Short mmCIF file of C-alpha atoms in Angstrom, two decimals:
data_model
loop_
_atom_site.label_atom_id
_atom_site.label_comp_id
_atom_site.label_asym_id
_atom_site.label_seq_id
_atom_site.Cartn_x
_atom_site.Cartn_y
_atom_site.Cartn_z
CA MET A 406 121.39 -40.98 123.31
CA SER A 407 121.82 -40.72 119.58
CA LEU A 408 118.99 -40.69 117.09
CA ASP A 409 119.05 -42.98 114.10
CA LEU A 410 117.01 -41.03 111.57
CA GLY A 411 118.12 -43.42 108.86
CA VAL A 412 115.20 -45.59 109.87
CA PHE A 413 112.92 -43.38 107.73
CA CYS A 414 114.89 -44.25 104.61
CA LYS A 415 114.43 -47.96 105.15
CA ASN A 416 112.30 -50.23 103.05
CA THR A 417 109.05 -51.27 104.75
CA LEU A 418 109.29 -54.79 103.35
CA ASP A 419 112.68 -56.04 104.43
CA GLY A 420 114.25 -53.18 106.42
CA GLU A 421 117.00 -52.55 103.85
CA ALA A 422 118.01 -48.99 102.95
CA VAL A 423 116.26 -47.58 99.88
CA ASP A 424 117.88 -45.49 97.11
CA TYR A 425 115.47 -42.60 97.42
CA CYS A 426 113.73 -41.74 100.65
CA PHE A 427 110.70 -40.33 98.82
CA SER A 428 110.62 -43.24 96.38
CA ALA A 429 106.92 -43.83 96.10
CA ILE A 430 105.67 -40.26 96.42
CA PHE A 431 107.74 -38.39 93.88
CA GLY A 432 108.04 -41.39 91.60
CA LEU A 433 111.84 -41.20 91.77
CA ALA A 434 112.14 -44.95 91.63
CA GLN A 435 109.00 -46.50 90.26
CA ASN A 436 109.99 -50.02 91.09
CA SER A 437 111.35 -49.31 94.51
CA ASP A 438 109.39 -50.32 97.59
CA PRO A 439 108.03 -47.58 99.85
CA SER A 440 110.20 -46.33 102.70
CA TYR A 441 109.06 -45.58 106.24
CA LEU A 442 109.10 -41.88 105.31
CA ASP A 443 106.63 -42.53 102.49
CA TRP A 444 104.46 -44.42 104.92
CA LEU A 445 104.72 -41.65 107.54
CA LEU A 446 103.56 -39.01 105.04
CA LYS A 447 100.73 -41.21 103.83
CA ALA A 448 99.65 -41.74 107.44
CA TRP A 449 99.77 -37.95 107.95
CA SER A 450 97.49 -37.42 104.96
CA TRP A 451 94.98 -39.82 106.53
CA THR A 452 95.11 -37.85 109.79
CA LEU A 453 94.49 -34.64 107.84
CA ALA A 454 91.67 -36.21 105.84
CA VAL A 455 89.84 -37.54 108.90
CA ALA A 456 90.34 -34.30 110.86
CA GLY A 457 89.27 -32.15 107.89
CA LEU A 458 86.17 -34.16 107.11
CA SER A 459 85.03 -34.25 110.73
CA LEU A 460 85.72 -30.51 111.09
CA VAL A 461 83.28 -29.75 108.26
CA ILE A 462 80.63 -32.00 109.82
CA ALA A 463 81.27 -30.55 113.30
CA LEU A 464 81.10 -26.88 112.22
CA VAL A 465 77.91 -27.25 110.18
CA LEU A 466 76.05 -29.35 112.77
CA GLY A 467 77.52 -27.44 115.73
CA ALA A 468 76.36 -24.05 114.38
CA LEU A 469 72.93 -25.50 113.56
CA MET A 470 72.36 -27.22 116.91
CA GLY A 471 73.77 -24.30 118.92
CA THR A 472 71.43 -21.92 117.09
CA LEU A 473 68.40 -24.17 117.59
CA ARG A 474 69.07 -24.29 121.32
CA THR A 475 68.55 -20.52 121.59
CA LEU A 476 65.30 -20.27 119.62
CA PRO A 477 62.70 -18.12 121.41
CA SER A 478 60.21 -20.57 122.84
CA ASN A 479 56.65 -20.23 121.55
CA GLY A 480 55.36 -23.63 122.53
CA GLY A 481 55.08 -24.92 118.97
CA LEU A 482 57.71 -26.09 116.50
CA ASN A 483 60.38 -23.96 118.16
CA SER A 484 60.05 -25.76 121.50
CA LEU A 485 60.34 -29.09 119.73
CA LEU A 486 63.53 -27.95 117.95
CA VAL A 487 64.99 -26.65 121.22
CA ARG A 488 64.34 -29.99 122.89
CA LEU A 489 65.73 -31.90 119.93
CA SER A 490 68.97 -29.91 119.84
CA THR A 491 69.38 -30.19 123.63
CA ALA A 492 69.03 -33.96 123.31
CA TRP A 493 71.64 -33.93 120.53
CA VAL A 494 74.17 -32.07 122.66
CA GLU A 495 73.64 -34.18 125.77
CA LEU A 496 73.77 -37.44 123.81
CA PHE A 497 76.99 -36.79 121.95
CA ARG A 498 79.00 -35.07 124.65
CA ASN A 499 78.24 -37.61 127.38
CA ILE A 500 79.65 -40.71 125.65
CA PRO A 501 83.44 -41.19 125.43
CA ILE A 502 84.74 -40.62 121.90
CA LEU A 503 86.34 -44.08 121.61
CA VAL A 504 83.02 -45.71 122.51
CA GLN A 505 81.24 -43.55 119.92
CA VAL A 506 83.74 -44.58 117.25
CA PHE A 507 83.06 -48.25 118.00
CA LEU A 508 79.31 -47.63 118.01
CA TRP A 509 79.49 -46.10 114.54
CA TYR A 510 81.80 -48.78 113.23
CA HIS A 511 80.45 -52.01 114.73
CA VAL A 512 77.01 -51.44 116.23
CA ILE A 513 75.07 -48.98 114.07
CA PRO A 514 75.92 -50.68 110.72
CA ALA A 515 74.51 -53.91 112.19
CA PHE A 516 71.10 -52.20 112.30
CA PHE A 517 71.40 -49.97 109.23
CA VAL A 518 72.98 -52.29 106.72
CA PRO A 519 73.68 -49.65 104.01
CA LEU A 520 76.18 -48.03 106.40
CA LYS A 521 78.34 -51.14 106.07
CA ALA A 522 79.29 -50.05 102.56
CA LEU A 523 80.69 -46.76 103.91
CA PRO A 524 84.49 -46.77 104.28
CA SER A 525 85.73 -46.75 107.86
CA TYR A 526 87.23 -43.23 107.62
CA TRP A 527 83.76 -41.88 106.86
CA LEU A 528 82.28 -43.61 109.88
CA VAL A 529 85.07 -42.29 112.10
CA SER A 530 84.61 -38.80 110.70
CA ILE A 531 80.90 -38.94 111.42
CA ALA A 532 81.61 -40.09 114.99
CA LEU A 533 84.23 -37.38 115.55
CA GLY A 534 82.11 -34.76 113.79
CA PHE A 535 79.00 -35.49 115.87
CA PHE A 536 81.02 -35.59 119.11
CA THR A 537 82.69 -32.27 118.35
CA SER A 538 79.46 -30.71 117.04
CA ALA A 539 77.90 -31.14 120.50
CA ARG A 540 80.79 -29.20 122.03
CA ILE A 541 80.75 -26.51 119.34
CA ALA A 542 76.96 -26.20 119.74
CA GLU A 543 77.48 -25.20 123.37
CA GLN A 544 80.00 -22.55 122.34
CA VAL A 545 77.61 -21.19 119.73
CA ARG A 546 74.83 -21.09 122.34
CA ALA A 547 77.13 -19.29 124.78
CA GLY A 548 78.08 -16.80 122.06
CA ILE A 549 74.46 -16.06 121.18
CA GLN A 550 73.44 -15.70 124.83
CA ALA A 551 76.38 -13.38 125.47
CA LEU A 552 74.88 -10.81 123.09
CA PRO A 553 72.92 -7.98 124.72
CA SER A 554 69.21 -8.82 124.54
CA GLY A 555 68.65 -5.48 122.87
CA GLN A 556 70.11 -6.79 119.65
CA ARG A 557 67.36 -9.37 119.25
CA ALA A 558 64.74 -6.82 120.24
CA ALA A 559 66.10 -4.31 117.74
CA ALA A 560 66.01 -6.90 114.97
CA THR A 561 62.39 -7.68 115.78
CA ALA A 562 61.58 -3.96 115.89
CA LEU A 563 63.01 -3.61 112.38
CA GLY A 564 60.41 -6.14 111.26
CA LEU A 565 62.83 -9.03 110.68
CA THR A 566 61.50 -12.57 111.06
CA THR A 567 63.24 -14.92 113.53
CA ALA A 568 65.21 -16.49 110.70
CA GLN A 569 66.22 -13.10 109.34
CA SER A 570 67.32 -11.76 112.72
CA TYR A 571 69.56 -14.81 113.20
CA ARG A 572 70.88 -14.50 109.64
CA PHE A 573 71.60 -10.75 109.66
CA VAL A 574 72.09 -9.76 113.31
CA ILE A 575 72.65 -12.50 115.88
CA LEU A 576 74.83 -15.12 114.17
CA PRO A 577 77.29 -12.74 112.48
CA MET A 578 78.09 -11.32 115.94
CA ALA A 579 77.94 -14.55 117.97
CA LEU A 580 80.10 -16.61 115.62
CA ARG A 581 82.84 -14.00 115.80
CA ILE A 582 82.87 -13.86 119.60
CA ILE A 583 83.40 -17.60 119.95
CA ILE A 584 86.44 -17.91 117.69
CA PRO A 585 88.97 -18.29 120.57
CA PRO A 586 87.25 -21.33 122.18
CA LEU A 587 86.47 -22.63 118.70
CA THR A 588 90.19 -22.56 117.96
CA SER A 589 90.83 -24.91 120.89
CA GLU A 590 88.06 -27.20 119.69
CA CYS A 591 89.51 -27.41 116.17
CA MET A 592 92.97 -28.18 117.55
CA ASN A 593 91.43 -30.84 119.80
CA LEU A 594 89.80 -32.37 116.76
CA VAL A 595 93.19 -32.96 115.12
CA LYS A 596 94.43 -34.71 118.24
CA ASN A 597 91.17 -36.64 118.77
CA SER A 598 91.46 -38.00 115.23
CA SER A 599 94.04 -40.43 116.64
CA VAL A 600 91.16 -42.65 117.81
CA ALA A 601 90.64 -43.54 114.14
CA PHE A 602 93.46 -46.07 114.41
CA ALA A 603 91.15 -48.24 116.53
CA VAL A 604 88.93 -48.96 113.53
CA SER A 605 91.71 -49.51 111.00
CA VAL A 606 92.19 -46.06 109.50
CA PRO A 607 95.93 -46.10 108.71
CA GLU A 608 96.68 -42.72 110.32
CA LEU A 609 99.63 -41.46 112.37
CA THR A 610 98.92 -43.33 115.60
CA LEU A 611 98.54 -46.62 113.77
CA PHE A 612 101.77 -45.89 111.90
CA ALA A 613 103.57 -45.19 115.17
CA MET A 614 102.43 -48.40 116.83
CA GLN A 615 103.18 -50.56 113.82
CA ALA A 616 106.43 -49.00 112.64
CA GLN A 617 108.04 -48.99 116.09
CA GLU A 618 107.27 -52.69 116.43
CA GLU A 619 108.83 -53.43 113.04
CA THR A 620 111.93 -51.27 113.40
CA SER A 621 112.51 -51.22 117.18
CA LYS A 622 113.20 -47.48 116.73
CA GLY A 623 110.43 -46.24 118.98
CA VAL A 624 112.08 -42.96 119.97
CA GLU A 625 112.63 -41.77 116.39
CA ILE A 626 109.18 -42.91 115.22
CA TYR A 627 107.30 -41.31 118.11
CA LEU A 628 109.34 -38.10 117.80
CA ALA A 629 108.40 -37.78 114.14
CA VAL A 630 104.73 -38.50 114.83
CA THR A 631 104.66 -36.04 117.76
CA LEU A 632 106.18 -33.38 115.53
CA LEU A 633 103.55 -33.88 112.83
CA TYR A 634 100.65 -33.77 115.31
CA ALA A 635 102.06 -30.61 116.89
CA LEU A 636 102.67 -29.04 113.49
CA THR A 637 99.14 -29.82 112.32
CA ALA A 638 97.47 -28.48 115.46
CA PHE A 639 99.66 -25.37 115.42
CA SER A 640 98.79 -24.68 111.77
CA VAL A 641 95.11 -24.85 112.69
CA ASN A 642 95.86 -22.42 115.51
CA ARG A 643 97.54 -19.95 113.13
CA VAL A 644 94.75 -20.14 110.55
CA MET A 645 92.15 -19.52 113.25
CA ALA A 646 94.20 -16.63 114.67
CA PHE A 647 94.24 -15.07 111.20
CA ILE A 648 90.48 -15.48 110.86
CA GLU A 649 90.02 -14.06 114.35
CA ARG A 650 92.07 -10.93 113.51
CA ARG A 651 90.37 -10.31 110.18
CA SER A 652 86.81 -10.82 111.44
CA ARG A 653 87.03 -8.79 114.63
CA VAL A 654 84.25 -6.25 115.11
CA PRO A 655 85.96 -2.99 116.13
CA GLY A 656 85.03 -1.91 119.61
CA PHE A 657 82.89 -4.96 120.33
CA ILE A 658 85.33 -7.72 121.17
CA ILE A 659 87.76 -6.89 123.92
CA SER A 660 91.24 -6.91 122.44
CA ASN A 661 94.69 -6.37 123.80
CA ASP A 662 94.47 -2.81 122.60
CA ALA A 663 94.98 -0.69 125.73
CA SER A 664 92.85 2.18 124.40
CA LEU A 665 89.80 -0.07 124.49
CA ALA A 666 90.25 -1.02 128.13
CA HIS A 667 87.70 0.35 130.49
CA MET B 710 121.27 -65.79 139.48
CA LEU B 711 121.65 -69.26 140.93
CA ASP B 712 123.45 -67.72 143.91
CA LYS B 713 120.68 -65.17 144.32
CA ILE B 714 118.02 -67.89 144.22
CA LYS B 715 119.96 -69.98 146.73
CA SER B 716 120.46 -67.14 149.20
CA THR B 717 116.96 -65.63 149.01
CA GLY B 718 114.79 -68.67 148.27
CA VAL B 719 112.66 -66.45 146.03
CA VAL B 720 112.34 -66.30 142.26
CA THR B 721 110.26 -63.92 140.12
CA MET B 722 108.48 -65.38 137.12
CA GLY B 723 107.23 -63.07 134.37
CA VAL B 724 103.81 -64.14 133.10
CA ARG B 725 101.19 -62.84 130.64
CA GLU B 726 97.63 -62.10 131.66
CA SER B 727 95.75 -63.28 128.59
CA SER B 728 97.97 -65.36 126.30
CA ILE B 729 95.74 -68.44 126.40
CA PRO B 730 96.91 -71.22 126.59
CA MET B 731 100.60 -70.32 126.86
CA SER B 732 100.48 -68.07 129.90
CA TYR B 733 97.39 -66.48 131.42
CA THR B 734 95.61 -65.66 134.64
CA THR B 735 92.95 -67.95 136.07
CA GLY B 736 91.77 -65.26 138.47
CA ASP B 737 92.83 -64.25 141.99
CA SER B 738 96.37 -63.41 140.79
CA ARG B 739 96.99 -67.05 139.94
CA PHE B 740 98.67 -67.89 136.69
CA ASP B 741 98.73 -71.01 134.61
CA GLY B 742 99.41 -72.21 131.09
CA TYR B 743 101.71 -74.33 128.96
CA HIS B 744 104.82 -72.19 129.46
CA VAL B 745 104.00 -71.41 133.10
CA GLU B 746 103.73 -75.10 133.97
CA ILE B 747 107.02 -75.85 132.18
CA CYS B 748 108.68 -73.00 134.11
CA ARG B 749 107.39 -74.43 137.39
CA MET B 750 108.92 -77.78 136.47
CA ILE B 751 112.21 -76.07 135.58
CA LEU B 752 112.26 -74.16 138.90
CA ALA B 753 111.43 -77.35 140.81
CA ASP B 754 114.44 -79.00 139.15
CA ILE B 755 116.68 -76.03 140.03
CA LYS B 756 115.38 -76.05 143.60
CA ALA B 757 116.30 -79.75 143.93
CA ASN B 758 119.75 -79.17 142.45
CA LEU B 759 120.45 -76.29 144.82
CA GLY B 760 119.28 -78.38 147.77
CA LEU B 761 116.68 -75.80 148.82
CA ASN B 762 113.79 -76.78 151.08
CA THR B 763 111.48 -74.09 149.79
CA LEU B 764 111.48 -71.87 146.75
CA ARG B 765 108.85 -69.15 146.64
CA ILE B 766 107.68 -68.09 143.17
CA ASN B 767 106.52 -64.48 142.75
CA TYR B 768 104.38 -63.94 139.65
CA GLN B 769 104.95 -60.66 137.83
CA PRO B 770 102.53 -59.90 134.97
CA VAL B 771 104.35 -58.43 131.96
CA THR B 772 103.23 -56.91 128.65
CA SER B 773 104.68 -56.93 125.14
CA GLN B 774 106.18 -53.50 125.82
CA ASN B 775 107.84 -54.10 129.19
CA ARG B 776 108.89 -57.75 129.17
CA VAL B 777 112.38 -57.22 127.71
CA PRO B 778 113.31 -54.26 129.96
CA LEU B 779 112.03 -56.09 133.06
CA VAL B 780 114.25 -59.10 132.37
CA GLN B 781 117.14 -56.77 131.53
CA ASN B 782 116.95 -54.84 134.80
CA GLY B 783 116.49 -57.95 136.94
CA THR B 784 112.87 -57.39 138.03
CA VAL B 785 111.95 -60.67 136.32
CA ASP B 786 114.24 -63.69 136.69
CA ILE B 787 112.56 -65.96 134.17
CA GLU B 788 109.88 -64.89 131.68
CA CYS B 789 107.30 -67.53 130.77
CA GLY B 790 105.00 -65.79 128.31
CA THR B 791 104.89 -65.80 124.53
CA THR B 792 108.12 -64.12 123.49
CA THR B 793 109.59 -64.67 120.03
CA ASN B 794 113.29 -65.44 120.11
CA ASN B 795 114.89 -63.11 117.54
CA THR B 796 118.34 -61.60 117.07
CA ALA B 797 117.24 -58.06 117.98
CA ARG B 798 116.02 -59.22 121.40
CA ALA B 799 118.95 -61.60 121.85
CA LYS B 800 121.15 -58.50 122.15
CA ASP B 801 119.38 -57.63 125.42
CA VAL B 802 118.25 -60.95 126.90
CA GLY B 803 118.92 -64.69 126.73
CA PHE B 804 116.56 -67.40 125.50
CA ALA B 805 116.18 -70.98 126.73
CA ASN B 806 115.76 -73.81 124.26
CA THR B 807 112.57 -73.55 122.23
CA LEU B 808 109.65 -75.75 123.26
CA TYR B 809 106.96 -74.14 121.13
CA VAL B 810 107.10 -73.05 117.52
CA GLU B 811 104.42 -70.59 116.51
CA GLU B 812 102.95 -70.77 113.03
CA VAL B 813 101.21 -67.79 111.44
CA ARG B 814 97.97 -69.02 109.90
CA ILE B 815 94.71 -67.79 108.37
CA ALA B 816 91.36 -67.99 110.16
CA VAL B 817 88.18 -67.72 108.10
CA LYS B 818 84.47 -68.35 108.48
CA ALA B 819 83.82 -72.08 108.08
CA ASN B 820 81.29 -71.47 105.30
CA SER B 821 83.45 -69.03 103.30
CA GLY B 822 85.05 -71.70 101.12
CA ILE B 823 88.46 -70.07 101.45
CA THR B 824 91.24 -72.63 101.84
CA SER B 825 94.43 -70.80 100.85
CA ILE B 826 96.02 -67.38 100.70
CA ALA B 827 95.66 -67.28 96.90
CA GLN B 828 91.87 -67.12 97.33
CA LEU B 829 92.20 -63.91 99.34
CA ASN B 830 92.66 -61.85 96.16
CA GLY B 831 90.45 -58.74 96.44
CA LYS B 832 89.29 -59.79 99.90
CA LYS B 833 89.64 -57.98 103.22
CA VAL B 834 92.23 -59.39 105.58
CA ALA B 835 92.31 -58.43 109.26
CA THR B 836 95.36 -58.36 111.46
CA THR B 837 96.34 -56.61 114.68
CA THR B 838 98.18 -53.28 114.83
CA GLY B 839 101.66 -53.57 116.31
CA THR B 840 102.34 -57.21 115.38
CA THR B 841 104.86 -58.78 113.02
CA SER B 842 101.98 -60.28 111.02
CA VAL B 843 101.34 -56.89 109.40
CA GLN B 844 104.78 -56.80 107.80
CA LEU B 845 104.46 -60.47 106.93
CA LEU B 846 101.25 -59.78 105.01
CA ARG B 847 102.93 -56.97 103.06
CA LYS B 848 105.81 -59.24 102.08
CA ASN B 849 103.42 -61.98 101.08
CA GLU B 850 101.35 -59.60 98.99
CA LYS B 851 104.47 -58.48 97.15
CA ALA B 852 105.87 -62.00 96.66
CA THR B 853 102.69 -63.69 95.45
CA GLY B 854 101.01 -60.82 93.61
CA VAL B 855 97.82 -61.48 95.59
CA ASN B 856 96.13 -58.18 96.32
CA PHE B 857 94.03 -57.79 99.41
CA ASP B 858 92.82 -54.92 101.59
CA GLU B 859 94.26 -54.86 105.06
CA VAL B 860 92.06 -53.91 107.98
CA PHE B 861 93.60 -53.43 111.39
CA GLY B 862 92.21 -54.31 114.79
CA LYS B 863 93.37 -52.41 117.88
CA ASP B 864 94.00 -55.74 119.63
CA HIS B 865 93.39 -59.42 118.87
CA ALA B 866 89.82 -59.30 120.20
CA ASP B 867 89.05 -56.39 117.85
CA SER B 868 90.60 -58.18 114.89
CA PHE B 869 88.50 -61.25 115.62
CA LEU B 870 85.41 -59.05 115.85
CA LEU B 871 86.21 -57.77 112.35
CA LEU B 872 86.13 -61.37 111.09
CA GLU B 873 83.06 -62.26 113.14
CA SER B 874 81.04 -59.24 111.97
CA GLY B 875 81.97 -59.78 108.33
CA ARG B 876 84.11 -56.63 108.01
CA ALA B 877 87.02 -58.92 107.14
CA ASP B 878 87.07 -62.20 105.23
CA ALA B 879 90.12 -63.57 107.01
CA PHE B 880 92.23 -62.96 110.12
CA VAL B 881 95.94 -63.62 109.80
CA MET B 882 97.76 -64.16 113.11
CA ASP B 883 99.69 -66.63 115.25
CA GLY B 884 97.97 -70.01 115.26
CA SER B 885 97.55 -70.17 119.04
CA ILE B 886 95.92 -66.73 119.15
CA LEU B 887 93.52 -67.69 116.35
CA ALA B 888 92.69 -70.99 118.05
CA GLY B 889 92.23 -69.25 121.40
CA ASN B 890 89.90 -66.58 119.95
CA ILE B 891 87.88 -69.17 118.06
CA ALA B 892 87.56 -71.32 121.19
CA ASN B 893 86.35 -68.27 123.12
CA SER B 894 83.78 -67.18 120.51
CA LYS B 895 80.02 -67.71 120.66
CA ASN B 896 80.02 -70.44 118.02
CA PRO B 897 83.50 -71.92 117.62
CA LYS B 898 82.17 -74.19 114.85
CA ASP B 899 81.59 -71.17 112.59
CA PHE B 900 85.30 -70.59 112.17
CA LYS B 901 88.26 -72.62 111.02
CA ILE B 902 91.99 -72.25 110.54
CA VAL B 903 92.98 -72.97 106.96
CA GLY B 904 95.71 -72.69 104.39
CA GLU B 905 99.45 -72.75 104.33
CA VAL B 906 101.74 -71.75 107.18
CA LEU B 907 102.79 -68.16 106.40
CA ALA B 908 105.71 -68.03 108.82
CA THR B 909 107.19 -69.94 111.72
CA GLU B 910 108.70 -68.35 114.81
CA PRO B 911 110.29 -69.93 117.87
CA ILE B 912 108.60 -68.87 121.12
CA ALA B 913 110.95 -69.35 124.05
CA ILE B 914 111.34 -68.82 127.78
CA MET B 915 113.35 -65.65 128.38
CA VAL B 916 116.25 -65.51 130.88
CA PRO B 917 118.77 -62.77 131.74
CA LYS B 918 121.67 -62.31 129.36
CA ASN B 919 125.23 -62.97 130.49
CA ASP B 920 124.28 -65.62 133.01
CA PRO B 921 125.42 -68.84 131.31
CA GLU B 922 125.11 -70.87 134.51
CA PHE B 923 121.45 -70.06 134.98
CA LYS B 924 120.71 -70.62 131.30
CA ALA B 925 122.51 -73.99 131.43
CA ALA B 926 120.48 -74.99 134.49
CA VAL B 927 117.23 -74.04 132.71
CA ASN B 928 118.23 -75.92 129.56
CA ALA B 929 119.27 -78.98 131.58
CA ALA B 930 115.85 -78.98 133.24
CA ILE B 931 114.17 -78.64 129.82
CA ALA B 932 116.22 -81.58 128.48
CA LYS B 933 115.07 -83.65 131.44
CA ILE B 934 111.38 -82.79 130.87
CA VAL B 935 111.69 -83.73 127.20
CA ALA B 936 113.62 -86.94 127.95
CA ASN B 937 110.94 -88.05 130.41
CA GLY B 938 108.37 -87.90 127.62
CA ASN B 939 106.35 -85.13 129.28
CA MET B 940 106.03 -82.82 126.28
CA PRO B 941 103.23 -84.68 124.39
CA LYS B 942 101.30 -84.91 127.68
CA LEU B 943 101.72 -81.19 128.31
CA TRP B 944 100.59 -80.41 124.77
CA ASP B 945 97.54 -82.61 125.22
CA LYS B 946 96.73 -80.93 128.52
CA TRP B 947 96.94 -77.31 127.34
CA PHE B 948 96.11 -77.39 123.63
CA LEU B 949 93.62 -80.26 123.19
CA LYS B 950 91.79 -80.75 126.51
CA PRO B 951 89.44 -78.29 128.30
CA ILE B 952 91.47 -75.78 130.31
CA PRO B 953 90.55 -73.61 133.31
CA PRO B 954 88.89 -71.31 134.18
CA LYS B 955 86.13 -71.59 131.55
CA ASN B 956 86.88 -75.13 130.35
CA ILE B 957 87.32 -74.06 126.76
CA VAL B 958 89.20 -76.26 124.29
CA VAL B 959 91.88 -74.48 122.27
CA GLY B 960 92.03 -77.35 119.79
CA LEU B 961 95.38 -76.67 118.15
CA GLU B 962 97.06 -79.85 116.87
CA LEU B 963 100.75 -80.39 117.52
CA SER B 964 102.67 -79.07 114.53
CA PRO B 965 105.66 -80.83 112.92
CA ALA B 966 107.76 -77.72 113.64
CA THR B 967 107.13 -77.92 117.39
CA LYS B 968 107.71 -81.70 117.38
CA ASN B 969 111.00 -81.05 115.64
CA ALA B 970 111.99 -78.46 118.26
CA TRP B 971 111.50 -81.07 121.01
CA ALA B 972 113.52 -83.67 119.13
CA ASN B 973 116.40 -81.27 118.43
CA LEU B 974 116.57 -78.89 121.38
CA ASN B 975 118.09 -75.56 120.31
CA ASP B 976 117.87 -71.81 120.92
CA LYS B 977 118.01 -70.66 117.30
CA PRO B 978 116.39 -67.24 116.68
CA ALA B 979 113.47 -66.60 114.33
CA GLU B 980 115.83 -65.51 111.57
CA ASP B 981 117.15 -69.07 111.28
CA TYR B 982 113.64 -70.37 110.76
CA GLN B 983 113.01 -68.07 107.82
CA LYS B 984 116.05 -69.05 105.80
CA LYS B 985 115.04 -72.51 104.62
#
């Protein structure tokens, strides 16, 4: 079958061809109506915005909750924090993401009225961020527990407080070990951001559903959207791979280097 | 097709599961509705003309995505849902004469005081992703200079929830869908359909393309139903009286456009309706 890529240079108002495909974005034709390509790129920017915002929320909360889960228990405040962070993880990873998005959009603002003023992309980002933070928290916990117990003991022996031993010894090691699974999680986040269409964030999935109905060019539209999702997730993969290479602790993390095999 | 019906005594009708009151399920794989009843009358007429003793009707639920391909490949012999007759689809399938003209309208909260599209300036307007109403709103915004924020529901129920929960001030969609959602809501009196008709589209029964004999038989049956004065009764039954299974009242008055379609039977596509 042949592809009709001309669909992207069509006007979104009446389906006529436009003079400049990038009319609205580069200001080539100020008075011209936006083309489907303009719309596609705008939708992509929404996908990036939602994924980026939720990534920040997920990383901060995930690192915090994962750390809290490993606090040495002393029966006091620490035990409370451990229980709190465990509840956080179990709550947010046991509810389907689409349900969580609806909860944040329709249900929670009904009880906390100020949240109604928050734009929907913020609410979606919070939902996605919290959901992903629960998963990242488990990776952080796994990373911390994978460290030899001697490290914590040595930190204590040096006279470091609990906070200091996490800050200077445990977390710098643990966070580096978990980069490979973290990479998967970040790539998943880009793909999961497609649920945002359900609460009227005009991102790529919404564009695909709407534009294919208007143009009857489903194959071309979905190909373009697939390409952009794949490109975005792959870019995240490359950035994380770079970080992984640069932050590797020599001799500690098993690499492909044959000389380190034992 | 007529030969196939005559030799097998079976016909497959494409129906929708939740397009109240046009075509929907009443439970237990039974289907009913305005278009479904008309199709049954058409098939009864064809059965009589072919001199068949029995004609079994198989009901095949279809969706917006698969209805055209299923008619094209012969899985469905006659589709009785809510399909807009337009030139793009007419390349793949045939359409019987129109018996229902859909009007795109605005639903608002009864106490909002909004009565026309001009009052939507700066307001939030909900519509459903993947429908023609989205493009219609864009065109209208451009033509009238009225600026509003669009919010999109995943499906009609979501869009209505946006209106109900106050996240949108208006819901723009096909009149029958608005009326159906309002009738189904907790307090139907809280909502009303207001303002000008934003667009009209012919909704027609879909038949296979390149089968002029079958299409002629369907249209002849339609002409008979109209001539017998059944159409106002059918409208009354499905749009104004309580309908099964929950005995809700859709409450959509007969529009002049639909009345006109009955008086002048034709299979003109949506494009012809937009010109005037």
